[in-house]
CSV table of C-alpha atoms in Angstrom, one decimal:
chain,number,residue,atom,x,y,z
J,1,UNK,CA,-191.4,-78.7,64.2
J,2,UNK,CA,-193.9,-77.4,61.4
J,3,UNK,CA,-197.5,-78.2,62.5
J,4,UNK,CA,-201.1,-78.1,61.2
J,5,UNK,CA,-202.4,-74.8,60.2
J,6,UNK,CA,-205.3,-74.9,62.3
J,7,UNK,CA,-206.2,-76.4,65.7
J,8,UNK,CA,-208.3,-78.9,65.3
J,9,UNK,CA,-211.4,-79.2,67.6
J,10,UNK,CA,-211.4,-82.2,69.8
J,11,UNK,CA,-212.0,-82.5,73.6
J,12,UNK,CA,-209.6,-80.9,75.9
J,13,UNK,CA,-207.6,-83.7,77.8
J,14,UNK,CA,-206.2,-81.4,80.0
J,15,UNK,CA,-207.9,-80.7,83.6
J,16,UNK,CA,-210.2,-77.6,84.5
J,17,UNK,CA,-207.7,-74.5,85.2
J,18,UNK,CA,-208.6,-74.2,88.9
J,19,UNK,CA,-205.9,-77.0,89.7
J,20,UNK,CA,-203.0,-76.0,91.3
J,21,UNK,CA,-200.1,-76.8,88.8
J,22,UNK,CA,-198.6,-80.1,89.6
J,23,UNK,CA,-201.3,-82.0,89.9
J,24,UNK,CA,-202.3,-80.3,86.5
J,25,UNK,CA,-199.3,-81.7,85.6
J,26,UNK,CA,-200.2,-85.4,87.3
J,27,UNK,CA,-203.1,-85.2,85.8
J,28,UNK,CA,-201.7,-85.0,82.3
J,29,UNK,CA,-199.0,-87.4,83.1
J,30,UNK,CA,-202.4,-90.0,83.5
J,31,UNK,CA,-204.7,-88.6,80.8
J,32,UNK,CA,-205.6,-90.5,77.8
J,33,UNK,CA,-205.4,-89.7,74.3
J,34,UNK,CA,-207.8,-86.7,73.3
J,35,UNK,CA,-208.6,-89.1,70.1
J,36,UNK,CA,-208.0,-93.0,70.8
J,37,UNK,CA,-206.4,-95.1,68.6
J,38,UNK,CA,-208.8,-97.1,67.9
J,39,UNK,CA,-210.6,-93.4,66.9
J,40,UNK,CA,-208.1,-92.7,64.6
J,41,UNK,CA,-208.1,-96.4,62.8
J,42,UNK,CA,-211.5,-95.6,61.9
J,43,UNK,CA,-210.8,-92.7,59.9
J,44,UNK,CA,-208.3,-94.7,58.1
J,45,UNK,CA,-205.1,-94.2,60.6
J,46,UNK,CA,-202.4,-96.7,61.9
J,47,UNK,CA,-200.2,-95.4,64.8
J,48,UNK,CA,-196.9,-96.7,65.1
J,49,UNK,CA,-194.6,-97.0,68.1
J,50,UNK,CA,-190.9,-97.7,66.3
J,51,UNK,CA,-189.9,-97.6,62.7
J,52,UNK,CA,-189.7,-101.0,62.0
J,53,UNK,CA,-192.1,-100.4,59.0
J,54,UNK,CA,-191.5,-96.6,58.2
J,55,UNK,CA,-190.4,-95.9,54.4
J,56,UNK,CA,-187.5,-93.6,55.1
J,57,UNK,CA,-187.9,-92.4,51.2
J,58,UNK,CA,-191.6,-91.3,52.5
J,59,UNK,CA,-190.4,-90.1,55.2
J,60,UNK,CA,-188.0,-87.4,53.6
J,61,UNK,CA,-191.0,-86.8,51.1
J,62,UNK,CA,-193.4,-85.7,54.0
J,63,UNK,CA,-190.1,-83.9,55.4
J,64,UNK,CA,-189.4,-82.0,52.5
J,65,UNK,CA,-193.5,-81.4,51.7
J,66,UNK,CA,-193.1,-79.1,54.9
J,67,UNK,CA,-190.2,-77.0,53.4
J,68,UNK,CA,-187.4,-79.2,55.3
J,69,UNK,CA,-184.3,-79.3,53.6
J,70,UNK,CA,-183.9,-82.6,51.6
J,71,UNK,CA,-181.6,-85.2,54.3
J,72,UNK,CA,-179.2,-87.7,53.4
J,73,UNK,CA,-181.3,-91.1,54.3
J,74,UNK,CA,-178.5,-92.3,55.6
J,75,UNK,CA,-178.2,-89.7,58.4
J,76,UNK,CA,-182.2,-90.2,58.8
J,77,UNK,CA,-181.4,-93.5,59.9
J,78,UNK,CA,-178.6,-93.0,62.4
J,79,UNK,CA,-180.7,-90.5,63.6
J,80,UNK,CA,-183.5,-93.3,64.2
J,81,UNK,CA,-181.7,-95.8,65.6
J,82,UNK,CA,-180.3,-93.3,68.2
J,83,UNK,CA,-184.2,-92.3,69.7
J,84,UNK,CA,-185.7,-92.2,72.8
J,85,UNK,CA,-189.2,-92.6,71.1
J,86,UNK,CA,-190.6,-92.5,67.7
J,87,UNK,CA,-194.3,-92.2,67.2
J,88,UNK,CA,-195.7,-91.9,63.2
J,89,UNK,CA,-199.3,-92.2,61.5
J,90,UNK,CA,-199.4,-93.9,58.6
J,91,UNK,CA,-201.9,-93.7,56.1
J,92,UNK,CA,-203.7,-97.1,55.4
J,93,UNK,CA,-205.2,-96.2,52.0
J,94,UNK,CA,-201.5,-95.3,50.8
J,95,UNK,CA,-199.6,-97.1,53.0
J,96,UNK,CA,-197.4,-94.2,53.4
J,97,UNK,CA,-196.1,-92.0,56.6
J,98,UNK,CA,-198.6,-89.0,56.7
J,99,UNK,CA,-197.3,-87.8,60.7
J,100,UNK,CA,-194.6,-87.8,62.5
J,101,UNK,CA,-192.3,-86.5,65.7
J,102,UNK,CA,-189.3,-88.3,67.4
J,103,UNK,CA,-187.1,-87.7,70.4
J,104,UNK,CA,-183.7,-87.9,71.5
J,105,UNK,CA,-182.1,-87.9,75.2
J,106,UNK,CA,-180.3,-89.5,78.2
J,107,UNK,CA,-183.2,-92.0,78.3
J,108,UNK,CA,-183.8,-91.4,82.0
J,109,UNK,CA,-183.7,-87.6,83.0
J,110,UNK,CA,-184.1,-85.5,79.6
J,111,UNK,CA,-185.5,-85.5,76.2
J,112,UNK,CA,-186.0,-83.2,73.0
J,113,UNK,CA,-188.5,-84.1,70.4
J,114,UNK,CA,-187.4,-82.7,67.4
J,115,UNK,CA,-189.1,-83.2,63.6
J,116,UNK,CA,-192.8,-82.8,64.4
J,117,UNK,CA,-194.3,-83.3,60.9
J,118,UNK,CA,-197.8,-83.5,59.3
J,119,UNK,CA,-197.9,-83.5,55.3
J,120,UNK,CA,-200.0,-80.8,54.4
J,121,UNK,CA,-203.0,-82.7,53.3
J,122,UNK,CA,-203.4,-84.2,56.1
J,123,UNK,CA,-203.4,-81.0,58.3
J,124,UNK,CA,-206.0,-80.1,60.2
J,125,UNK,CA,-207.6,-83.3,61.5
J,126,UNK,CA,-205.7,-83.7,64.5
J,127,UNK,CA,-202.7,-85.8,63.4
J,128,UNK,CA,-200.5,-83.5,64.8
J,129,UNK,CA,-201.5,-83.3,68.1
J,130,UNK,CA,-202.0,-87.4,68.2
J,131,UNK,CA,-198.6,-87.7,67.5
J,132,UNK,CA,-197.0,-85.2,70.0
J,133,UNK,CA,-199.5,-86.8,72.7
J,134,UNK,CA,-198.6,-90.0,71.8
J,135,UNK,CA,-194.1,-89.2,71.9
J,136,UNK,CA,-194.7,-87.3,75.3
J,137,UNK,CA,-196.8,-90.5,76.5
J,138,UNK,CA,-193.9,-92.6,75.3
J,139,UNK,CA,-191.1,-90.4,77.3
J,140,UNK,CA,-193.5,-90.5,80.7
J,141,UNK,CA,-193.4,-94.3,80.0
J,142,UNK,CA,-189.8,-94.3,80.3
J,143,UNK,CA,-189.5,-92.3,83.0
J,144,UNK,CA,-188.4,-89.2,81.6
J,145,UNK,CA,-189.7,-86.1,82.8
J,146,UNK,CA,-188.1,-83.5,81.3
J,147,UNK,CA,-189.4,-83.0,77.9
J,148,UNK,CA,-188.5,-80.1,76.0
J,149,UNK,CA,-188.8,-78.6,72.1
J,150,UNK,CA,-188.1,-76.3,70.0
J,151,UNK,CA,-191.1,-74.1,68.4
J,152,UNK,CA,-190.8,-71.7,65.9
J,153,UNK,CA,-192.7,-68.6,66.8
J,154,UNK,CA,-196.0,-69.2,64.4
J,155,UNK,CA,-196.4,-72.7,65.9
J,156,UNK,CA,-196.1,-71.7,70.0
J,157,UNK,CA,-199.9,-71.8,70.3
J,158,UNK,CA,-199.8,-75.6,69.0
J,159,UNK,CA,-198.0,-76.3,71.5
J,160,UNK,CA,-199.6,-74.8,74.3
J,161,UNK,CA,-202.9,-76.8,74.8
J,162,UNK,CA,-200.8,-79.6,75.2
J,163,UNK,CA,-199.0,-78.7,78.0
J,164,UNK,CA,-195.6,-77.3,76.7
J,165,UNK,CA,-194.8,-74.1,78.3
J,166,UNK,CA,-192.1,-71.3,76.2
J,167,UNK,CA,-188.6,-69.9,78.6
J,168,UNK,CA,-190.5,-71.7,81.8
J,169,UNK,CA,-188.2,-69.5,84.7
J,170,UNK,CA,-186.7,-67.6,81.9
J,171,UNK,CA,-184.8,-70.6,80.7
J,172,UNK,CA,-184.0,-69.3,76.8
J,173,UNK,CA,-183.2,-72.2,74.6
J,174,UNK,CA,-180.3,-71.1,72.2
J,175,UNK,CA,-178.5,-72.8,69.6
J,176,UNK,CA,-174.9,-71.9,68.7
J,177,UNK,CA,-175.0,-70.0,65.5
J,178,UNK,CA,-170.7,-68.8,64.7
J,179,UNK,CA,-167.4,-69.4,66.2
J,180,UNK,CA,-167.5,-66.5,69.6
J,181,UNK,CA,-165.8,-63.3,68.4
J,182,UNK,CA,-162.1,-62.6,70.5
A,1,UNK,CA,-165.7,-64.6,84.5
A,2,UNK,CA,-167.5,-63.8,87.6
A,3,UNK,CA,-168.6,-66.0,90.6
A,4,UNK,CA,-172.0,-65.0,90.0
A,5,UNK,CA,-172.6,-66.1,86.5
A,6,UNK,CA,-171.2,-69.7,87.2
A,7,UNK,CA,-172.8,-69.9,90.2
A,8,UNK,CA,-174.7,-72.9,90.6
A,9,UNK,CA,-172.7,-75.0,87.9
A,10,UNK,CA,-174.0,-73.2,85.2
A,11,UNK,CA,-177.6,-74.3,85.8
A,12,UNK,CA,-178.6,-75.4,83.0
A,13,UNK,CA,-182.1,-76.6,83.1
A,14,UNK,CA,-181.6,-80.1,83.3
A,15,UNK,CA,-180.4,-79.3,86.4
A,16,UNK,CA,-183.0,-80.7,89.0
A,17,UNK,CA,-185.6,-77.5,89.0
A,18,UNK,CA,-187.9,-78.7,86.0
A,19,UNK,CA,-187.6,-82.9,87.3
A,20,UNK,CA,-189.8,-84.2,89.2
A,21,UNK,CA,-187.4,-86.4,91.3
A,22,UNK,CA,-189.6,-89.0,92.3
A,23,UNK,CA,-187.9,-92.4,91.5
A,24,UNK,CA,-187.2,-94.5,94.4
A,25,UNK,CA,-183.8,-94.5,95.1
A,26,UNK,CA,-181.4,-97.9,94.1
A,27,UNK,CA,-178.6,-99.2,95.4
A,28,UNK,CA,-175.1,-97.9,94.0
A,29,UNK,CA,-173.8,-98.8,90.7
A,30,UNK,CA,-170.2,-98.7,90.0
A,31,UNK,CA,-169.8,-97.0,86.0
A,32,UNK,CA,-168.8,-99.6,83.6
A,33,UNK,CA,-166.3,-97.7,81.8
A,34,UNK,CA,-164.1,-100.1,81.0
A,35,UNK,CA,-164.9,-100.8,77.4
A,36,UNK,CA,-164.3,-97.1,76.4
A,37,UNK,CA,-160.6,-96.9,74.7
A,38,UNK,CA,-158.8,-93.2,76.3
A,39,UNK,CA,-156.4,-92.3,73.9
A,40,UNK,CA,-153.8,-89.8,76.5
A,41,UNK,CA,-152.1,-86.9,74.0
A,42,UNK,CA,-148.5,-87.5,74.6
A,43,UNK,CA,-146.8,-84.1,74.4
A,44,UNK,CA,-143.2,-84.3,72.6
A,45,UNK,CA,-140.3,-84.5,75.7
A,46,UNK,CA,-138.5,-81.2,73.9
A,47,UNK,CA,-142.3,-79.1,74.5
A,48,UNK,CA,-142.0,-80.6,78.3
A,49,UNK,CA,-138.6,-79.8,78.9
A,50,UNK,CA,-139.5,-76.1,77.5
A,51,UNK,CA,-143.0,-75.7,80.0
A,52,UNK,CA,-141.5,-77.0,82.7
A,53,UNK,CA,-138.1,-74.7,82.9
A,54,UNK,CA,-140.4,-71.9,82.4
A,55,UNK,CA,-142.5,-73.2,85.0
A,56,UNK,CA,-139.5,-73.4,87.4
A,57,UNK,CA,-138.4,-70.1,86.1
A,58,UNK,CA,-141.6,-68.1,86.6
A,59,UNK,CA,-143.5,-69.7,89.1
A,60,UNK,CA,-146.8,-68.9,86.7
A,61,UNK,CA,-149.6,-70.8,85.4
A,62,UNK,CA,-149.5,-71.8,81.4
A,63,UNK,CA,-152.3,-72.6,79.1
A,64,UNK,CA,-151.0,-75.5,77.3
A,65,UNK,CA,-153.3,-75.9,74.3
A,66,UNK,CA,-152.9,-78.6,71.5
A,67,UNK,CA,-152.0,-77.0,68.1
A,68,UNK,CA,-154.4,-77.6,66.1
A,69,UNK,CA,-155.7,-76.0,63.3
A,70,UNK,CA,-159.2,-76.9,61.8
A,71,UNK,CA,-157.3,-79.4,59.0
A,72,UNK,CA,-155.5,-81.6,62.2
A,73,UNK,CA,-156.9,-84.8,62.6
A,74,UNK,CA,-158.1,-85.4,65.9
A,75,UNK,CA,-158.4,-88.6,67.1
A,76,UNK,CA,-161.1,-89.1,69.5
A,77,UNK,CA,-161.5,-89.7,72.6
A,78,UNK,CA,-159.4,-86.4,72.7
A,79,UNK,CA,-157.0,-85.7,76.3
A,80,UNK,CA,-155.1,-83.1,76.8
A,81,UNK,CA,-153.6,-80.5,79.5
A,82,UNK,CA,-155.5,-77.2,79.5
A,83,UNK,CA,-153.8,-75.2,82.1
A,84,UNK,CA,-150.4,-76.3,84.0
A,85,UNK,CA,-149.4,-74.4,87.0
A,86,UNK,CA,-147.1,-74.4,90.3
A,87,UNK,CA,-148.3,-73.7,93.8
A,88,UNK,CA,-146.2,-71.5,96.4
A,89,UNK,CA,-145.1,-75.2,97.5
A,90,UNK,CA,-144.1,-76.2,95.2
A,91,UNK,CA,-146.8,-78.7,94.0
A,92,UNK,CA,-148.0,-78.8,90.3
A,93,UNK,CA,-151.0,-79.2,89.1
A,94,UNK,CA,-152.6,-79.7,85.8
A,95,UNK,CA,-156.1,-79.6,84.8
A,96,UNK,CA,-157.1,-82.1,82.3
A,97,UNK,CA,-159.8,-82.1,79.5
A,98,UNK,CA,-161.0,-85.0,78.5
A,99,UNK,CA,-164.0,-85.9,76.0
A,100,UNK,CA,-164.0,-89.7,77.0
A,101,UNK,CA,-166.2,-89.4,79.1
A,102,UNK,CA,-164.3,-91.3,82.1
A,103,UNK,CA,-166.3,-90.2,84.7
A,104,UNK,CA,-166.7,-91.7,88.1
A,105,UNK,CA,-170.2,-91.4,89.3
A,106,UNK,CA,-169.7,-91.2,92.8
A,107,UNK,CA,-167.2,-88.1,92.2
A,108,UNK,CA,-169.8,-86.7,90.0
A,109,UNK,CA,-172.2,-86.9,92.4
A,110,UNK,CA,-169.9,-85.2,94.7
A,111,UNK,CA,-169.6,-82.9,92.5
A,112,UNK,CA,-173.3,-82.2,91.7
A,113,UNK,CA,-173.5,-81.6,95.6
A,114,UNK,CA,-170.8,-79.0,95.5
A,115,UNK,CA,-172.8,-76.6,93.1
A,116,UNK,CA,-175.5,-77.4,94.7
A,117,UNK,CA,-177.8,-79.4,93.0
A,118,UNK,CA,-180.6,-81.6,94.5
A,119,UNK,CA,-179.7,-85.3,94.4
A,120,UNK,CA,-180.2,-87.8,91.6
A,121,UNK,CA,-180.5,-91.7,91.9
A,122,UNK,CA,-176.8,-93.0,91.2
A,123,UNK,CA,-178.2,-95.6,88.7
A,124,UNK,CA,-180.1,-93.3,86.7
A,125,UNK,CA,-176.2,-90.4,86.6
A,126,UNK,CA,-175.1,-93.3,85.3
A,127,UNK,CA,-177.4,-94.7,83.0
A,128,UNK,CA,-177.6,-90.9,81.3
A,129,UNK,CA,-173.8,-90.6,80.7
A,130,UNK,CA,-174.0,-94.1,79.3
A,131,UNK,CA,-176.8,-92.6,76.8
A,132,UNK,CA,-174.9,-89.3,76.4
A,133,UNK,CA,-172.9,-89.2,72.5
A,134,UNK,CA,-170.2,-86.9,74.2
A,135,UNK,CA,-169.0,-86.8,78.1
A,136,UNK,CA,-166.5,-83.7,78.9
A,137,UNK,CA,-164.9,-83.8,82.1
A,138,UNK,CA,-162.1,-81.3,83.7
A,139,UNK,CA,-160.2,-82.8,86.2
A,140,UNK,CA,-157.8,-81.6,88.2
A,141,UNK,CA,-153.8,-84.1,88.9
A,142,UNK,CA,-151.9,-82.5,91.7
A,143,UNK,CA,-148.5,-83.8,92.4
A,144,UNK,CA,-145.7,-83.0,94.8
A,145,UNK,CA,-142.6,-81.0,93.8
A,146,UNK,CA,-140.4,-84.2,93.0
A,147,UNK,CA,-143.4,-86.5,93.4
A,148,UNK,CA,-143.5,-89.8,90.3
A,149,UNK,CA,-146.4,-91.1,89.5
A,150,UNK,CA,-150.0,-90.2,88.5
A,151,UNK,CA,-150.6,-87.6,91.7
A,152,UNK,CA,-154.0,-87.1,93.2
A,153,UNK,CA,-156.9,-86.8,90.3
A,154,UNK,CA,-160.3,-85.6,91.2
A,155,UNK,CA,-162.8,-83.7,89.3
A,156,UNK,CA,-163.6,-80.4,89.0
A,157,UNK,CA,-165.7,-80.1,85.9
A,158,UNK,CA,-168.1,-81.6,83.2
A,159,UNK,CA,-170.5,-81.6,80.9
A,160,UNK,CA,-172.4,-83.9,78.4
A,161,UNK,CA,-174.4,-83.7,75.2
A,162,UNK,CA,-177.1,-86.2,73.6
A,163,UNK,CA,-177.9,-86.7,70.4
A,164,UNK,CA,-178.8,-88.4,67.4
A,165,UNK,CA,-175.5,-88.8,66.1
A,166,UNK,CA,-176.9,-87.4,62.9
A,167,UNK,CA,-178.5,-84.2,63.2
A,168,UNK,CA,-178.7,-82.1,66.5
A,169,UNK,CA,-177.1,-82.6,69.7
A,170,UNK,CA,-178.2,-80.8,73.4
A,171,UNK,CA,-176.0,-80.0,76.0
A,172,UNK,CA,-177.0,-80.8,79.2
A,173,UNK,CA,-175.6,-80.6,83.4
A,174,UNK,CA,-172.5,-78.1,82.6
A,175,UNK,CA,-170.8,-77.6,85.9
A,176,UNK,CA,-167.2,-76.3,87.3
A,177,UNK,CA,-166.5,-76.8,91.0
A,178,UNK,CA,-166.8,-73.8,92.9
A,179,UNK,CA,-163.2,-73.8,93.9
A,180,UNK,CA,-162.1,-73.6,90.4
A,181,UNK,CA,-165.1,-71.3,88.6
A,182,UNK,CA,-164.1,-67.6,87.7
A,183,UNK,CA,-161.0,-69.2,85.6
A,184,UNK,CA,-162.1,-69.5,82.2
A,185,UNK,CA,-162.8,-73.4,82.8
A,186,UNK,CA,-165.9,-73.5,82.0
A,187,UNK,CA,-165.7,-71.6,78.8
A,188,UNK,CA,-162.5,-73.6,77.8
A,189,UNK,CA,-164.8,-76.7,78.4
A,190,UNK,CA,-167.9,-75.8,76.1
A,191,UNK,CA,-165.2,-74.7,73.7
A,192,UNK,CA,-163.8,-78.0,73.5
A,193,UNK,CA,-167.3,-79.7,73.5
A,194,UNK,CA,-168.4,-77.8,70.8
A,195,UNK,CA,-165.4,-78.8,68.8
A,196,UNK,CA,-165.3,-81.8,69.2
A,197,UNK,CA,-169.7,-82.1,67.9
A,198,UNK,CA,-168.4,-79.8,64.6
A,199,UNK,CA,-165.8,-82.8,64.0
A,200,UNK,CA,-168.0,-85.3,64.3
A,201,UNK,CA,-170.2,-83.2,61.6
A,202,UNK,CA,-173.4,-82.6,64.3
A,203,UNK,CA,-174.7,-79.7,62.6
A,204,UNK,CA,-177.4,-78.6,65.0
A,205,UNK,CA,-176.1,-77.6,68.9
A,206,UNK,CA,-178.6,-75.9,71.0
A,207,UNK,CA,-178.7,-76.3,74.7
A,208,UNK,CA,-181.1,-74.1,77.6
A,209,UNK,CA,-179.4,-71.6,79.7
A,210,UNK,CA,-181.1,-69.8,83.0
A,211,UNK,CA,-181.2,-66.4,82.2
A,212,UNK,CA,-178.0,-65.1,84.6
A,213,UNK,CA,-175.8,-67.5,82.1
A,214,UNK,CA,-177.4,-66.8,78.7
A,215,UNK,CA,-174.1,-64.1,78.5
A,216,UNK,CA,-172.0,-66.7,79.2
A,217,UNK,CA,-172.9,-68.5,76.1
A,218,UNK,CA,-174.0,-65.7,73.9
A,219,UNK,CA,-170.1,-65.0,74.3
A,220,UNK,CA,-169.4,-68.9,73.4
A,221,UNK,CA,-171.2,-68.7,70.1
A,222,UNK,CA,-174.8,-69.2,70.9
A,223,UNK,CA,-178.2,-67.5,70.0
A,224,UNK,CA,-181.2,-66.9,72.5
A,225,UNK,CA,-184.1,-67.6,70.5
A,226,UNK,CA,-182.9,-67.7,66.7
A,227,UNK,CA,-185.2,-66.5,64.3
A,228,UNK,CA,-187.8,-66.2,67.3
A,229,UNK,CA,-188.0,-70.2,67.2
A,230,UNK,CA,-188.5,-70.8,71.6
A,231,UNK,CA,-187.5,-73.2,74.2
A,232,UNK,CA,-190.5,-75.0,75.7
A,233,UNK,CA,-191.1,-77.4,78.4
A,234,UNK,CA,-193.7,-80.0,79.3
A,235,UNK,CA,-195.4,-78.8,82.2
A,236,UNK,CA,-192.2,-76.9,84.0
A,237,UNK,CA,-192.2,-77.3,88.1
A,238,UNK,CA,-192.0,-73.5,87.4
């Protein structure tokens, strides 16, 4: 969930405001990708779609590059085979995993993406959002509709432009934190 | 626990209001559940013998809960009576947690129409307890005063988690039947779900609660909005 530092410029997929909102929302469900793959492959980019090729000692390198803890690779890997969708950039020059998100559900009503990663020197360009359009894409592929996240607090305008909207009917998201006092 | 703040199962958000329920509707399919192994908690005859004279004696309800301490091994699937009680006539029933996950889909559906939600294709309930890591149901065994045999089981509660098995899990659809809400049910329920994702070493449990039921699990062990981090949805029907 740690994203690029800035917002990258690039053209706004989203439709003009003046929509009511669920065909905003159709409208995004059909939109393409604000940078293309092919787009991306020119600058030196590969997107992939399953981890088949992904390095999960990179992986943890990009993950801990961001200030994630270190994770067992073990657990990385459970956690990979049990996804809904999986969606990482790899770097062609280095042939390592620069981007990255993933998400877990039900597979049919709800889904979480969790990890949203960019190594730092990569930031910037757009990775990030390519990724996160590219899982959401993925989910809407499957049929899931209910796509959800958790955003820390400096990160919330990230994930705006793309359509994610924070305690929609004053739904809190909460995590349990202790055992509940007596 | 009042009516009010398990009103409407609970409502957690995967509850119908943020889907857009569009997918053509398919023909019934039956749960395959067959493969799943139930291991049933058999209580020692000398524990019996002692609820069920005080049961006879007293004519009240018991909270019969497994002594375990956090050392216990656990098997899992876990079963287990949470509450015993005896009618006025006589009857007893028990309510049963189970994290099996033996859930029929047509009473679940039944059930879903009881708190109120909108309906879901049948195929798809099942497919996303099929992709759930942890199904927790409540059910409910009446039997006659007298009565052998299994009695009349239906449910009355449940509530299911994904997850990566590694990592972080998500609660989803917690709901009590009406009948039964206002007794501490629902509560015992995410209690024993919670437990039973801390064995199985899932470190991260978060789930999304409408605001009238955020109390409810503030009081269970979870945090609105730890550390400021925010739920957010991809384009909400809100």
């Amino acid at each position: 969930m740690l994203l690029p530092t800035q917002i990258p410029i690039v053209p706004n997929p989203l439709p003009p405001k003046t929509l009511t909102r669920p065909r905003r929302r159709d409208a995004a469900v059909s939109a393409a990708y604000s940078v293309s793959d092919e787009s991306l492959s020119a600058r030196g980019f590969t997107f992939h779609r399953s981890t088949e090729r992904l390095n999960l000692d990179h992986l943890n390198s990009v993950f801990a590059s961001v200030g994630f803890p270190r994770r067992d690779l073990e657990k990385i890997r459970t956690a990979l085979e049990h996804t809904d969708a999986v969606v990482w950039a790899e770097y062609e020059k280095t042939r390592r995993p620069v981007a990255f998100a993933r998400a877990t559900g039900d597979g049919v009503f709800n889904a979480i993406i969790w990890d949203v990663v960019v190594d730092p020197s990569f930031q910037g360009i757009g990775l990030g959002k390519a990724v996160m359009e590219r899982t959401v894409a993925a989910l809407l592929r499957k049929g899931i509709r209910n796509i959800a996240l958790y955003s820390e607090p400096r990160v919330l305008g990230f994930y705006r432009p793309l359509g994610f909207v924070a305690d929609p009917g004053g739904i809190r998201g909460m995590v349990y934190v202790r055992k509940p006092k007596k | 626990m009042s009516a009010l703040l398990l009103s409407s199962a609970l409502n957690l958000c995967s509850g119908p209001p943020l889907v857009s329920l569009d997918f053509p509707s398919t023909p019934a399919l039956a749960l395959p559940r067959g493969s799943r192994n139930q291991k049933i908690r058999k209580l020692k005859a000398g524990f019996w013998e002692s609820i069920r004279s005080g049961i006879l004696k007293n004519n009240t309800a018991q909270v019969i809960e497994p002594a375990s301490t956090a050392e216990e091994e656990v098997p899992f699937p876990e079963e287990f009576v949470l509450v015993e009680r005896t009618r006025p006539d006589g009857t007893v029933e028990q309510i049963i947690f189970s994290s099996g996950g033996n859930v029929d889909v047509y009473d679940l559906q039944a059930l879903c129409d009881k708190v109120g939600w909108p309906r879901r294709p049948l195929s798809k309930l099942a497919a996303a307890l099929r992709n759930s890591y942890l199904v927790a149901t409540l059910h409910s065994i009446s039997k006659s005063a007298g009565e052998e045999g299994n009695g009349q089981k239906k449910l009355i509660g449940m509530a299911r988690a994904t997850s990566d098995h590694a990592f972080n899990a998500t609660i989803w659809d917690v709901l009590v039947d009406p009948s039964y809400q206002g007794q501490g049910l629902g509560k015992a329920l995410i209690e024993k779900l919670i437990r039973a994702l801390l064995q199985r070493d899932i470190g991260n449990i978060s789930l999304f609660a409408d605001s009238q039921v955020v109390e409810f699990y503030r009081n269970l062990g979870f945090e609105p909005d730890p550390e400021g981090i925010k739920g957010m949805f991809w384009y909400p029907k809100y």
